[in-house]
């Protein structure tokens, strides 16, 4: 539950303003925020917008054409 609340907060912070950022830049920024919160054992993956599958989408990049997903290891 704690991780869900943190992820929701991060998702809200990332928002649509980051949709135009490069995916690598945004992924690094999100990873930094997760690390700063002490979250361990996660994986961030850049995927095409329609290939997110079961993973939680926590960011959008490259003008919305790709998504950054979060999953626990």
Coordinates of N, CA and C in Angstrom, one line a residue, residues 5-71:
X5 N 0.9 4.4 -2.8 CA 0.7 5.8 -2.5 C 1.9 6.6 -3.1
X6 N 3.1 6.1 -2.9 CA 4.3 6.8 -3.4 C 4.3 6.8 -4.9
X7 N 3.9 5.7 -5.6 CA 3.8 5.7 -7.0 C 2.8 6.7 -7.5
X8 N 1.6 6.7 -6.9 CA 0.6 7.7 -7.3 C 1.1 9.1 -7.2
X9 N 1.8 9.4 -6.1 CA 2.3 10.7 -5.9 C 3.4 11.1 -7.0
X10 N 4.2 10.1 -7.3 CA 5.2 10.3 -8.4 C 4.5 10.5 -9.7
X11 N 3.5 9.7 -10.0 CA 2.8 9.8 -11.3 C 2.2 11.2 -11.4
X12 N 1.6 11.7 -10.3 CA 1.0 13.0 -10.3 C 2.0 14.1 -10.6
X13 N 3.2 13.9 -10.0 CA 4.3 14.9 -10.1 C 4.9 14.9 -11.5
X14 N 4.9 13.7 -12.1 CA 5.5 13.6 -13.5 C 4.5 14.3 -14.5
X15 N 3.3 13.9 -14.4 CA 2.2 14.5 -15.2 C 2.5 14.6 -16.7
X16 N 1.6 15.3 -17.4 CA 1.7 15.5 -18.8 C 2.8 16.5 -19.2
X17 N 3.2 17.3 -18.3 CA 4.3 18.2 -18.7 C 5.5 17.6 -19.2
X18 N 5.8 16.3 -18.8 CA 7.0 15.6 -19.2 C 6.8 14.8 -20.4
X19 N 5.6 14.8 -21.0 CA 5.3 14.0 -22.2 C 6.3 14.3 -23.4
X20 N 6.8 15.5 -23.4 CA 7.7 15.9 -24.5 C 9.2 15.6 -24.2
X21 N 9.5 15.2 -23.0 CA 10.9 14.9 -22.6 C 11.4 13.6 -23.3
X22 N 12.7 13.5 -23.4 CA 13.2 12.2 -23.9 C 13.0 11.1 -22.9
X23 N 12.7 9.9 -23.3 CA 12.4 8.8 -22.4 C 13.5 8.5 -21.4
X24 N 14.8 8.6 -21.9 CA 15.9 8.3 -21.0 C 16.0 9.3 -19.9
X25 N 15.8 10.6 -20.3 CA 15.9 11.6 -19.3 C 14.8 11.5 -18.2
X26 N 13.6 11.2 -18.7 CA 12.5 11.0 -17.7 C 12.7 9.8 -16.9
X27 N 13.1 8.7 -17.5 CA 13.4 7.5 -16.7 C 14.4 7.7 -15.6
X28 N 15.5 8.4 -15.9 CA 16.5 8.7 -14.9 C 15.9 9.6 -13.8
X29 N 15.1 10.6 -14.2 CA 14.5 11.5 -13.2 C 13.6 10.7 -12.3
X30 N 12.7 9.8 -12.8 CA 11.9 9.0 -12.0 C 12.7 8.0 -11.1
X31 N 13.7 7.4 -11.6 CA 14.5 6.5 -10.9 C 15.2 7.3 -9.7
X32 N 15.6 8.5 -9.9 CA 16.2 9.3 -8.9 C 15.2 9.6 -7.8
X33 N 13.9 9.8 -8.1 CA 12.9 10.1 -7.1 C 12.6 8.8 -6.3
X34 N 12.5 7.7 -7.0 CA 12.3 6.4 -6.3 C 13.4 6.1 -5.4
X35 N 14.7 6.3 -5.8 CA 15.8 6.0 -5.0 C 15.9 6.9 -3.8
X36 N 15.5 8.2 -4.0 CA 15.5 9.2 -2.9 C 14.5 8.8 -1.8
X37 N 13.4 8.1 -2.3 CA 12.3 7.7 -1.3 C 12.7 6.4 -0.7
X38 N 13.8 5.8 -1.1 CA 14.3 4.5 -0.5 C 13.7 3.3 -1.1
X39 N 13.0 3.4 -2.2 CA 12.4 2.3 -2.8 C 13.4 1.4 -3.5
X40 N 13.4 0.1 -3.3 CA 14.4 -0.8 -3.9 C 13.6 -1.9 -4.6
X41 N 14.3 -2.6 -5.5 CA 13.7 -3.8 -6.2 C 12.7 -3.5 -7.2
X42 N 12.9 -2.5 -8.0 CA 11.9 -2.1 -9.0 C 12.6 -2.1 -10.4
X43 N 11.8 -2.1 -11.4 CA 12.3 -2.0 -12.8 C 11.5 -1.0 -13.5
X44 N 12.2 0.0 -14.2 CA 11.5 0.9 -15.1 C 11.8 0.5 -16.5
X45 N 10.8 0.5 -17.3 CA 11.0 0.0 -18.7 C 10.3 1.0 -19.6
X46 N 10.9 1.3 -20.7 CA 10.4 2.2 -21.8 C 9.7 1.3 -22.8
X47 N 8.4 1.5 -23.1 CA 7.7 0.7 -24.0 C 6.8 1.6 -24.9
X48 N 6.4 1.1 -26.1 CA 5.5 1.8 -27.0 C 4.2 2.0 -26.2
X49 N 3.5 3.0 -26.5 CA 2.3 3.4 -25.7 C 1.2 2.3 -25.6
X50 N 1.2 1.4 -26.6 CA 0.2 0.3 -26.6 C 0.7 -1.0 -26.1
X51 N 1.9 -1.0 -25.6 CA 2.6 -2.3 -25.2 C 2.9 -2.3 -23.7
X52 N 2.1 -1.6 -22.9 CA 2.4 -1.5 -21.4 C 2.1 -2.8 -20.7
X53 N 1.1 -3.6 -21.2 CA 0.8 -4.8 -20.5 C 0.2 -4.6 -19.1
X54 N 0.7 -5.5 -18.2 CA 0.2 -5.5 -16.8 C 1.0 -4.5 -15.9
X55 N 2.1 -4.0 -16.4 CA 2.9 -3.1 -15.6 C 2.2 -1.8 -15.4
X56 N 2.5 -1.1 -14.3 CA 1.9 0.2 -14.0 C 2.6 1.3 -14.8
X57 N 1.9 2.1 -15.5 CA 2.4 3.2 -16.3 C 2.6 4.3 -15.4
X58 N 3.8 4.9 -15.3 CA 4.1 6.0 -14.4 C 4.7 7.2 -15.1
X59 N 4.8 7.1 -16.4 CA 5.2 8.3 -17.2 C 5.0 8.2 -18.6
X60 N 5.0 9.3 -19.3 CA 4.8 9.3 -20.7 C 5.9 10.2 -21.3
X61 N 6.4 9.8 -22.5 CA 7.5 10.6 -23.0 C 7.4 10.5 -24.6
X62 N 8.3 11.3 -25.2 CA 8.4 11.5 -26.6 C 7.0 11.8 -27.2
X63 N 6.5 12.9 -26.7 CA 5.2 13.4 -27.1 C 4.1 12.4 -27.0
X64 N 4.2 11.5 -26.0 CA 3.1 10.5 -25.7 C 3.2 9.3 -26.5
X65 N 4.2 9.1 -27.3 CA 4.3 7.9 -28.2 C 4.9 6.7 -27.4
X66 N 5.5 7.0 -26.2 CA 6.0 5.9 -25.4 C 5.6 6.1 -24.0
X67 N 5.7 5.0 -23.2 CA 5.3 5.0 -21.8 C 6.5 4.5 -21.0
X68 N 6.6 4.9 -19.7 CA 7.5 4.3 -18.8 C 6.7 3.5 -17.8
X69 N 7.1 2.2 -17.7 CA 6.3 1.4 -16.7 C 7.2 1.0 -15.5
X70 N 6.5 0.7 -14.4 CA 7.1 0.4 -13.2 C 6.7 -1.0 -12.8
X71 N 7.6 -1.9 -12.5 CA 7.2 -3.2 -11.9 C 8.2 -3.6 -10.8

